[in-house]
Amino acid sequence: MIPGGGQPNMQQLLQQAQKMQQDLARAQEELAQTQVDGQAGGGLVTATVTGAGELRALKIDPKAVDPEDTETLADLVVAAVQAANENAQALQQQKLGPLAQGLGGGGIPGLPF
């Protein structure tokens, strides 16, 4: 119910919901196309993920490759991917956060806000 006793305009509510749905779909598509990087080891390892969190590329500087110490390389790869995913989550918050607030603050299922 609307303050003052009036009934909500169902047509207007439907139009607002459809616009929000379109905005959300557009933002999700933009996230899927946008790429962000994460680095580790001072840039020796760089991971590239989409704004939706899909790993697209992994660059390893030859200086990071020591056949006697593959554990450190593995740690650098994990750290770079984690950094890239954190950047993707920040991008999701930036792009989808305002839309989630428009949904009444309930957030968007599957996203960390």
PDB file of C-alpha atoms in Angstrom:
ATOM      1  CA  MET A   1       0.000   0.000   0.000  1.00  0.00           C
ATOM      2  CA  ILE A   2       1.152   3.540  -0.736  1.00  0.00           C
ATOM      3  CA  PRO A   3       1.282   6.131   2.050  1.00  0.00           C
ATOM      4  CA  GLY A   4      -1.864   8.205   2.000  1.00  0.00           C
ATOM      5  CA  GLY A   5      -4.094   5.221   1.267  1.00  0.00           C
ATOM      6  CA  GLY A   6      -3.800   5.152  -2.525  1.00  0.00           C
ATOM      7  CA  GLN A   7      -3.342   1.983  -4.539  1.00  0.00           C
ATOM      8  CA  PRO A   8      -0.121   1.466  -6.488  1.00  0.00           C
ATOM      9  CA  ASN A   9      -0.352   1.904 -10.238  1.00  0.00           C
ATOM     10  CA  MET A  10       0.212  -1.680 -11.404  1.00  0.00           C
ATOM     11  CA  GLN A  11       1.015  -0.662 -14.984  1.00  0.00           C
ATOM     12  CA  GLN A  12       3.668   1.765 -13.758  1.00  0.00           C
ATOM     13  CA  LEU A  13       5.132  -0.871 -11.408  1.00  0.00           C
ATOM     14  CA  LEU A  14       5.267  -3.378 -14.265  1.00  0.00           C
ATOM     15  CA  GLN A  15       7.046  -0.892 -16.512  1.00  0.00           C
ATOM     16  CA  GLN A  16       9.573  -0.103 -13.772  1.00  0.00           C
ATOM     17  CA  ALA A  17      10.217  -3.817 -13.201  1.00  0.00           C
ATOM     18  CA  GLN A  18      10.703  -4.419 -16.933  1.00  0.00           C
ATOM     19  CA  LYS A  19      13.127  -1.496 -17.189  1.00  0.00           C
ATOM     20  CA  MET A  20      15.116  -2.778 -14.212  1.00  0.00           C
ATOM     21  CA  GLN A  21      15.203  -6.235 -15.793  1.00  0.00           C
ATOM     22  CA  GLN A  22      16.508  -4.771 -19.058  1.00  0.00           C
ATOM     23  CA  ASP A  23      19.091  -2.677 -17.203  1.00  0.00           C
ATOM     24  CA  LEU A  24      20.255  -5.739 -15.270  1.00  0.00           C
ATOM     25  CA  ALA A  25      20.572  -7.843 -18.433  1.00  0.00           C
ATOM     26  CA  ARG A  26      22.519  -5.051 -20.148  1.00  0.00           C
ATOM     27  CA  ALA A  27      24.872  -4.694 -17.151  1.00  0.00           C
ATOM     28  CA  GLN A  28      25.438  -8.462 -16.988  1.00  0.00           C
ATOM     29  CA  GLU A  29      26.278  -8.566 -20.697  1.00  0.00           C
ATOM     30  CA  GLU A  30      28.684  -5.675 -20.249  1.00  0.00           C
ATOM     31  CA  LEU A  31      30.347  -7.530 -17.358  1.00  0.00           C
ATOM     32  CA  ALA A  32      30.730 -10.647 -19.494  1.00  0.00           C
ATOM     33  CA  GLN A  33      32.551  -8.586 -22.147  1.00  0.00           C
ATOM     34  CA  THR A  34      34.750  -6.526 -19.795  1.00  0.00           C
ATOM     35  CA  GLN A  35      38.117  -7.934 -18.755  1.00  0.00           C
ATOM     36  CA  VAL A  36      40.092  -7.143 -15.605  1.00  0.00           C
ATOM     37  CA  ASP A  37      43.578  -8.227 -14.530  1.00  0.00           C
ATOM     38  CA  GLY A  38      45.116  -9.406 -11.304  1.00  0.00           C
ATOM     39  CA  GLN A  39      48.833  -9.656 -10.692  1.00  0.00           C
ATOM     40  CA  ALA A  40      51.162 -11.415  -8.292  1.00  0.00           C
ATOM     41  CA  GLY A  41      54.882 -11.425  -7.727  1.00  0.00           C
ATOM     42  CA  GLY A  42      55.265  -7.828  -8.820  1.00  0.00           C
ATOM     43  CA  GLY A  43      53.729  -8.614 -12.198  1.00  0.00           C
ATOM     44  CA  LEU A  44      55.526 -11.916 -12.813  1.00  0.00           C
ATOM     45  CA  VAL A  45      52.125 -13.594 -13.118  1.00  0.00           C
ATOM     46  CA  THR A  46      49.046 -11.869 -14.541  1.00  0.00           C
ATOM     47  CA  ALA A  47      45.563 -13.388 -14.704  1.00  0.00           C
ATOM     48  CA  THR A  48      42.823 -11.900 -16.865  1.00  0.00           C
ATOM     49  CA  VAL A  49      39.172 -12.607 -16.041  1.00  0.00           C
ATOM     50  CA  THR A  50      35.904 -11.233 -17.314  1.00  0.00           C
ATOM     51  CA  GLY A  51      33.760  -9.073 -15.084  1.00  0.00           C
ATOM     52  CA  ALA A  52      31.638 -12.201 -14.640  1.00  0.00           C
ATOM     53  CA  GLY A  53      34.653 -14.081 -13.243  1.00  0.00           C
ATOM     54  CA  GLU A  54      35.590 -16.277 -16.227  1.00  0.00           C
ATOM     55  CA  LEU A  55      39.360 -16.835 -16.523  1.00  0.00           C
ATOM     56  CA  ARG A  56      40.418 -15.729 -20.007  1.00  0.00           C
ATOM     57  CA  ALA A  57      44.221 -15.543 -19.915  1.00  0.00           C
ATOM     58  CA  LEU A  58      47.215 -16.295 -17.764  1.00  0.00           C
ATOM     59  CA  LYS A  59      50.634 -14.729 -18.460  1.00  0.00           C
ATOM     60  CA  ILE A  60      53.749 -16.022 -16.750  1.00  0.00           C
ATOM     61  CA  ASP A  61      57.021 -14.144 -17.039  1.00  0.00           C
ATOM     62  CA  PRO A  62      59.867 -16.597 -17.757  1.00  0.00           C
ATOM     63  CA  LYS A  63      61.675 -15.209 -14.689  1.00  0.00           C
ATOM     64  CA  ALA A  64      58.957 -16.815 -12.550  1.00  0.00           C
ATOM     65  CA  VAL A  65      59.713 -20.302 -13.895  1.00  0.00           C
ATOM     66  CA  ASP A  66      62.181 -22.197 -11.732  1.00  0.00           C
ATOM     67  CA  PRO A  67      62.025 -25.969 -12.336  1.00  0.00           C
ATOM     68  CA  GLU A  68      63.339 -26.462  -8.804  1.00  0.00           C
ATOM     69  CA  ASP A  69      60.571 -24.372  -7.244  1.00  0.00           C
ATOM     70  CA  THR A  70      57.243 -25.021  -8.956  1.00  0.00           C
ATOM     71  CA  GLU A  71      55.417 -24.485  -5.646  1.00  0.00           C
ATOM     72  CA  THR A  72      56.193 -20.762  -5.683  1.00  0.00           C
ATOM     73  CA  LEU A  73      54.964 -20.491  -9.275  1.00  0.00           C
ATOM     74  CA  ALA A  74      51.742 -22.269  -8.332  1.00  0.00           C
ATOM     75  CA  ASP A  75      51.276 -19.862  -5.412  1.00  0.00           C
ATOM     76  CA  LEU A  76      51.801 -16.889  -7.739  1.00  0.00           C
ATOM     77  CA  VAL A  77      49.237 -18.243 -10.201  1.00  0.00           C
ATOM     78  CA  VAL A  78      46.669 -18.735  -7.436  1.00  0.00           C
ATOM     79  CA  ALA A  79      47.341 -15.243  -6.065  1.00  0.00           C
ATOM     80  CA  ALA A  80      47.009 -13.643  -9.502  1.00  0.00           C
ATOM     81  CA  VAL A  81      43.709 -15.418 -10.189  1.00  0.00           C
ATOM     82  CA  GLN A  82      42.397 -14.415  -6.763  1.00  0.00           C
ATOM     83  CA  ALA A  83      43.402 -10.798  -7.368  1.00  0.00           C
ATOM     84  CA  ALA A  84      41.677 -10.819 -10.757  1.00  0.00           C
ATOM     85  CA  ASN A  85      38.518 -12.295  -9.229  1.00  0.00           C
ATOM     86  CA  GLU A  86      38.530  -9.620  -6.515  1.00  0.00           C
ATOM     87  CA  ASN A  87      38.766  -6.990  -9.245  1.00  0.00           C
ATOM     88  CA  ALA A  88      35.875  -8.679 -11.078  1.00  0.00           C
ATOM     89  CA  GLN A  89      33.772  -8.613  -7.899  1.00  0.00           C
ATOM     90  CA  ALA A  90      34.520  -4.915  -7.452  1.00  0.00           C
ATOM     91  CA  LEU A  91      33.406  -4.339 -11.036  1.00  0.00           C
ATOM     92  CA  GLN A  92      30.218  -6.329 -10.382  1.00  0.00           C
ATOM     93  CA  GLN A  93      29.502  -4.195  -7.330  1.00  0.00           C
ATOM     94  CA  GLN A  94      30.078  -1.047  -9.348  1.00  0.00           C
ATOM     95  CA  LYS A  95      27.864  -2.125 -12.262  1.00  0.00           C
ATOM     96  CA  LEU A  96      25.150  -4.129 -10.512  1.00  0.00           C
ATOM     97  CA  GLY A  97      25.082  -2.604  -7.034  1.00  0.00           C
ATOM     98  CA  PRO A  98      22.870   0.342  -7.981  1.00  0.00           C
ATOM     99  CA  LEU A  99      20.491  -2.045  -9.755  1.00  0.00           C
ATOM    100  CA  ALA A 100      20.324  -4.272  -6.673  1.00  0.00           C
ATOM    101  CA  GLN A 101      19.410  -1.268  -4.547  1.00  0.00           C
ATOM    102  CA  GLY A 102      16.578  -0.573  -6.964  1.00  0.00           C
ATOM    103  CA  LEU A 103      15.251  -4.046  -6.209  1.00  0.00           C
ATOM    104  CA  GLY A 104      14.506  -3.037  -2.647  1.00  0.00           C
ATOM    105  CA  GLY A 105      17.899  -3.767  -1.116  1.00  0.00           C
ATOM    106  CA  GLY A 106      17.467  -7.518  -1.357  1.00  0.00           C
ATOM    107  CA  GLY A 107      20.454  -7.839  -3.633  1.00  0.00           C
ATOM    108  CA  ILE A 108      20.918 -10.135  -6.553  1.00  0.00           C
ATOM    109  CA  PRO A 109      21.146 -13.874  -5.823  1.00  0.00           C
ATOM    110  CA  GLY A 110      24.643 -15.222  -6.345  1.00  0.00           C
ATOM    111  CA  LEU A 111      26.349 -11.850  -6.039  1.00  0.00           C
ATOM    112  CA  PRO A 112      28.128 -10.644  -2.893  1.00  0.00           C
ATOM    113  CA  PHE A 113      25.909  -7.616  -2.198  1.00  0.00           C
TER     114      PHE A 113
END
